């Protein structure tokens, strides 16, 4: 059974930092890349970052590049999203999801993900 469990969200002031965690099971990095998908209030889900074992490739949307870093710990079956310099527009529910490795570069389209977790809320506000 595929499972992804996100944690680490919360309320943070603009300019602050958070680290999100995604613990996965039921599939392997051999077949899938793992990405982070964000759903802002009133908007559709959009992929913002992805990591693949294909040459340890990472992808970042322009809106988060330079501020967010995606990393993986294979021993712990965990993928992290380190978020710095947070802005109010980063507010939303963050999901981690699995996408076929060969489609990892299409991570921005949330429909390409085959499964995801329950999400964790991130609120950036003063």
PDB file of C-alpha atoms in Angstrom:
ATOM      1  CA  UNK A   1       0.000   0.000   0.000  1.00  0.00           C
ATOM      2  CA  UNK A   2       1.350   3.400  -1.006  1.00  0.00           C
ATOM      3  CA  UNK A   3       1.521   5.917   1.824  1.00  0.00           C
ATOM      4  CA  UNK A   4       2.902   9.429   2.091  1.00  0.00           C
ATOM      5  CA  UNK A   5       2.658  11.396   5.320  1.00  0.00           C
ATOM      6  CA  UNK A   6       3.535  15.083   5.418  1.00  0.00           C
ATOM      7  CA  UNK A   7       4.390  17.049   8.522  1.00  0.00           C
ATOM      8  CA  UNK A   8       6.115  20.257   9.584  1.00  0.00           C
ATOM      9  CA  UNK A   9       3.611  22.887   8.542  1.00  0.00           C
ATOM     10  CA  UNK A  10       2.505  25.741  10.739  1.00  0.00           C
ATOM     11  CA  UNK A  11       2.172  29.482  11.144  1.00  0.00           C
ATOM     12  CA  UNK A  12       5.285  31.527  10.419  1.00  0.00           C
ATOM     13  CA  UNK A  13       6.008  35.213   9.943  1.00  0.00           C
ATOM     14  CA  UNK A  14       7.159  36.586   6.587  1.00  0.00           C
ATOM     15  CA  UNK A  15      10.863  36.002   6.185  1.00  0.00           C
ATOM     16  CA  UNK A  16      10.761  32.939   8.405  1.00  0.00           C
ATOM     17  CA  UNK A  17      11.615  29.310   7.701  1.00  0.00           C
ATOM     18  CA  UNK A  18       9.989  25.905   7.908  1.00  0.00           C
ATOM     19  CA  UNK A  19      11.050  22.383   7.073  1.00  0.00           C
ATOM     20  CA  UNK A  20       8.417  20.027   5.714  1.00  0.00           C
ATOM     21  CA  UNK A  21       8.881  16.259   5.875  1.00  0.00           C
ATOM     22  CA  UNK A  22       7.346  13.534   3.730  1.00  0.00           C
ATOM     23  CA  UNK A  23       7.701   9.952   4.908  1.00  0.00           C
ATOM     24  CA  UNK A  24       6.898   7.519   2.111  1.00  0.00           C
ATOM     25  CA  UNK A  25       6.311   3.797   1.858  1.00  0.00           C
ATOM     26  CA  UNK A  26       4.903   1.275  -0.578  1.00  0.00           C
ATOM     27  CA  UNK A  27       6.990   2.343  -3.558  1.00  0.00           C
ATOM     28  CA  UNK A  28      10.612   3.050  -4.369  1.00  0.00           C
ATOM     29  CA  UNK A  29      12.689   5.802  -5.820  1.00  0.00           C
ATOM     30  CA  UNK A  30      13.667   3.336  -8.538  1.00  0.00           C
ATOM     31  CA  UNK A  31      10.349   3.959 -10.268  1.00  0.00           C
ATOM     32  CA  UNK A  32       9.115   7.283  -8.948  1.00  0.00           C
ATOM     33  CA  UNK A  33      10.318  10.776  -8.249  1.00  0.00           C
ATOM     34  CA  UNK A  34       8.829  12.656  -5.315  1.00  0.00           C
ATOM     35  CA  UNK A  35       7.598  16.195  -5.503  1.00  0.00           C
ATOM     36  CA  UNK A  36       5.917  18.877  -3.467  1.00  0.00           C
ATOM     37  CA  UNK A  37       2.601  20.268  -4.594  1.00  0.00           C
ATOM     38  CA  UNK A  38       1.052  23.427  -3.214  1.00  0.00           C
ATOM     39  CA  UNK A  39      -2.573  24.466  -3.154  1.00  0.00           C
ATOM     40  CA  UNK A  40      -3.093  28.126  -2.325  1.00  0.00           C
ATOM     41  CA  UNK A  41      -6.509  29.262  -1.074  1.00  0.00           C
ATOM     42  CA  UNK A  42      -8.988  29.301  -3.934  1.00  0.00           C
ATOM     43  CA  UNK A  43      -6.479  27.947  -6.444  1.00  0.00           C
ATOM     44  CA  UNK A  44      -5.643  24.608  -8.005  1.00  0.00           C
ATOM     45  CA  UNK A  45      -2.790  22.420  -6.923  1.00  0.00           C
ATOM     46  CA  UNK A  46       0.554  23.213  -8.566  1.00  0.00           C
ATOM     47  CA  UNK A  47       3.828  21.377  -8.342  1.00  0.00           C
ATOM     48  CA  UNK A  48       6.648  23.523  -6.970  1.00  0.00           C
ATOM     49  CA  UNK A  49       9.585  21.156  -6.579  1.00  0.00           C
ATOM     50  CA  UNK A  50      10.630  17.605  -7.357  1.00  0.00           C
ATOM     51  CA  UNK A  51      13.556  15.257  -6.742  1.00  0.00           C
ATOM     52  CA  UNK A  52      14.566  12.227  -8.768  1.00  0.00           C
ATOM     53  CA  UNK A  53      17.285   9.645  -8.378  1.00  0.00           C
ATOM     54  CA  UNK A  54      18.144  10.193 -12.044  1.00  0.00           C
ATOM     55  CA  UNK A  55      21.507  11.801 -11.359  1.00  0.00           C
ATOM     56  CA  UNK A  56      19.974  13.261  -8.186  1.00  0.00           C
ATOM     57  CA  UNK A  57      18.085  15.752 -10.306  1.00  0.00           C
ATOM     58  CA  UNK A  58      16.099  18.463  -8.579  1.00  0.00           C
ATOM     59  CA  UNK A  59      13.509  20.787 -10.047  1.00  0.00           C
ATOM     60  CA  UNK A  60      12.216  24.112  -8.754  1.00  0.00           C
ATOM     61  CA  UNK A  61       9.477  26.396  -9.922  1.00  0.00           C
ATOM     62  CA  UNK A  62      10.619  29.980 -10.456  1.00  0.00           C
ATOM     63  CA  UNK A  63       8.448  31.127  -7.582  1.00  0.00           C
ATOM     64  CA  UNK A  64      10.491  29.129  -5.042  1.00  0.00           C
ATOM     65  CA  UNK A  65      13.920  28.729  -6.670  1.00  0.00           C
ATOM     66  CA  UNK A  66      16.632  30.140  -4.434  1.00  0.00           C
ATOM     67  CA  UNK A  67      14.394  30.034  -1.349  1.00  0.00           C
ATOM     68  CA  UNK A  68      13.316  26.374  -1.142  1.00  0.00           C
ATOM     69  CA  UNK A  69      15.528  23.278  -1.195  1.00  0.00           C
ATOM     70  CA  UNK A  70      14.349  19.712  -1.690  1.00  0.00           C
ATOM     71  CA  UNK A  71      16.437  16.884  -0.237  1.00  0.00           C
ATOM     72  CA  UNK A  72      16.028  13.182   0.377  1.00  0.00           C
ATOM     73  CA  UNK A  73      17.167  10.729   3.055  1.00  0.00           C
ATOM     74  CA  UNK A  74      16.861   7.277   1.546  1.00  0.00           C
ATOM     75  CA  UNK A  75      17.692   5.524   4.806  1.00  0.00           C
ATOM     76  CA  UNK A  76      14.688   7.196   6.464  1.00  0.00           C
ATOM     77  CA  UNK A  77      12.441   7.052   3.371  1.00  0.00           C
ATOM     78  CA  UNK A  78      11.911  10.764   3.810  1.00  0.00           C
ATOM     79  CA  UNK A  79      11.911  13.746   1.507  1.00  0.00           C
ATOM     80  CA  UNK A  80      12.251  17.242   2.935  1.00  0.00           C
ATOM     81  CA  UNK A  81      11.348  20.689   1.701  1.00  0.00           C
ATOM     82  CA  UNK A  82      13.441  23.355   3.367  1.00  0.00           C
ATOM     83  CA  UNK A  83      11.647  26.666   3.003  1.00  0.00           C
ATOM     84  CA  UNK A  84      13.401  29.968   3.705  1.00  0.00           C
ATOM     85  CA  UNK A  85      12.471  33.623   3.210  1.00  0.00           C
ATOM     86  CA  UNK A  86       8.815  32.696   3.294  1.00  0.00           C
ATOM     87  CA  UNK A  87       6.284  35.095   1.797  1.00  0.00           C
ATOM     88  CA  UNK A  88       2.537  35.457   2.377  1.00  0.00           C
ATOM     89  CA  UNK A  89       1.971  34.059  -1.136  1.00  0.00           C
ATOM     90  CA  UNK A  90       3.581  30.805  -0.003  1.00  0.00           C
ATOM     91  CA  UNK A  91       0.512  30.157   2.134  1.00  0.00           C
ATOM     92  CA  UNK A  92      -1.341  26.981   1.270  1.00  0.00           C
ATOM     93  CA  UNK A  93      -1.651  23.266   1.820  1.00  0.00           C
ATOM     94  CA  UNK A  94       1.504  21.406   0.881  1.00  0.00           C
ATOM     95  CA  UNK A  95       1.322  17.848  -0.379  1.00  0.00           C
ATOM     96  CA  UNK A  96       4.066  15.445  -1.323  1.00  0.00           C
ATOM     97  CA  UNK A  97       3.357  13.104  -4.172  1.00  0.00           C
ATOM     98  CA  UNK A  98       4.803  10.429  -6.410  1.00  0.00           C
ATOM     99  CA  UNK A  99       5.321  10.927 -10.137  1.00  0.00           C
ATOM    100  CA  UNK A 100       6.768   8.428 -12.612  1.00  0.00           C
ATOM    101  CA  UNK A 101      10.468   9.123 -12.847  1.00  0.00           C
ATOM    102  CA  UNK A 102      10.368   9.630 -16.610  1.00  0.00           C
ATOM    103  CA  UNK A 103       7.794  12.405 -16.139  1.00  0.00           C
ATOM    104  CA  UNK A 104       9.575  14.203 -13.291  1.00  0.00           C
ATOM    105  CA  UNK A 105      10.245  17.288 -15.396  1.00  0.00           C
ATOM    106  CA  UNK A 106       6.467  17.700 -15.741  1.00  0.00           C
ATOM    107  CA  UNK A 107       6.107  18.125 -11.965  1.00  0.00           C
ATOM    108  CA  UNK A 108       4.406  21.517 -12.291  1.00  0.00           C
ATOM    109  CA  UNK A 109       1.269  19.783 -13.531  1.00  0.00           C
ATOM    110  CA  UNK A 110      -0.255  18.260 -10.394  1.00  0.00           C
ATOM    111  CA  UNK A 111      -2.314  15.859 -12.548  1.00  0.00           C
ATOM    112  CA  UNK A 112       0.906  14.032 -13.436  1.00  0.00           C
ATOM    113  CA  UNK A 113       1.265  12.805  -9.852  1.00  0.00           C
ATOM    114  CA  UNK A 114      -0.185   9.361  -9.272  1.00  0.00           C
ATOM    115  CA  UNK A 115      -0.592   9.591  -5.514  1.00  0.00           C
ATOM    116  CA  UNK A 116      -0.046  12.003  -2.644  1.00  0.00           C
ATOM    117  CA  UNK A 117      -0.497  12.424   1.072  1.00  0.00           C
ATOM    118  CA  UNK A 118      -3.056  14.268   3.165  1.00  0.00           C
ATOM    119  CA  UNK A 119      -1.172  17.563   3.144  1.00  0.00           C
ATOM    120  CA  UNK A 120       0.136  19.968   5.766  1.00  0.00           C
ATOM    121  CA  UNK A 121      -0.973  23.585   6.169  1.00  0.00           C
ATOM    122  CA  UNK A 122       1.556  26.393   5.858  1.00  0.00           C
ATOM    123  CA  UNK A 123       0.443  29.895   6.760  1.00  0.00           C
ATOM    124  CA  UNK A 124       2.762  32.869   6.309  1.00  0.00           C
ATOM    125  CA  UNK A 125       1.378  35.873   8.079  1.00  0.00           C
ATOM    126  CA  UNK A 126       2.380  38.590  10.497  1.00  0.00           C
TER     127      UNK A 126
END
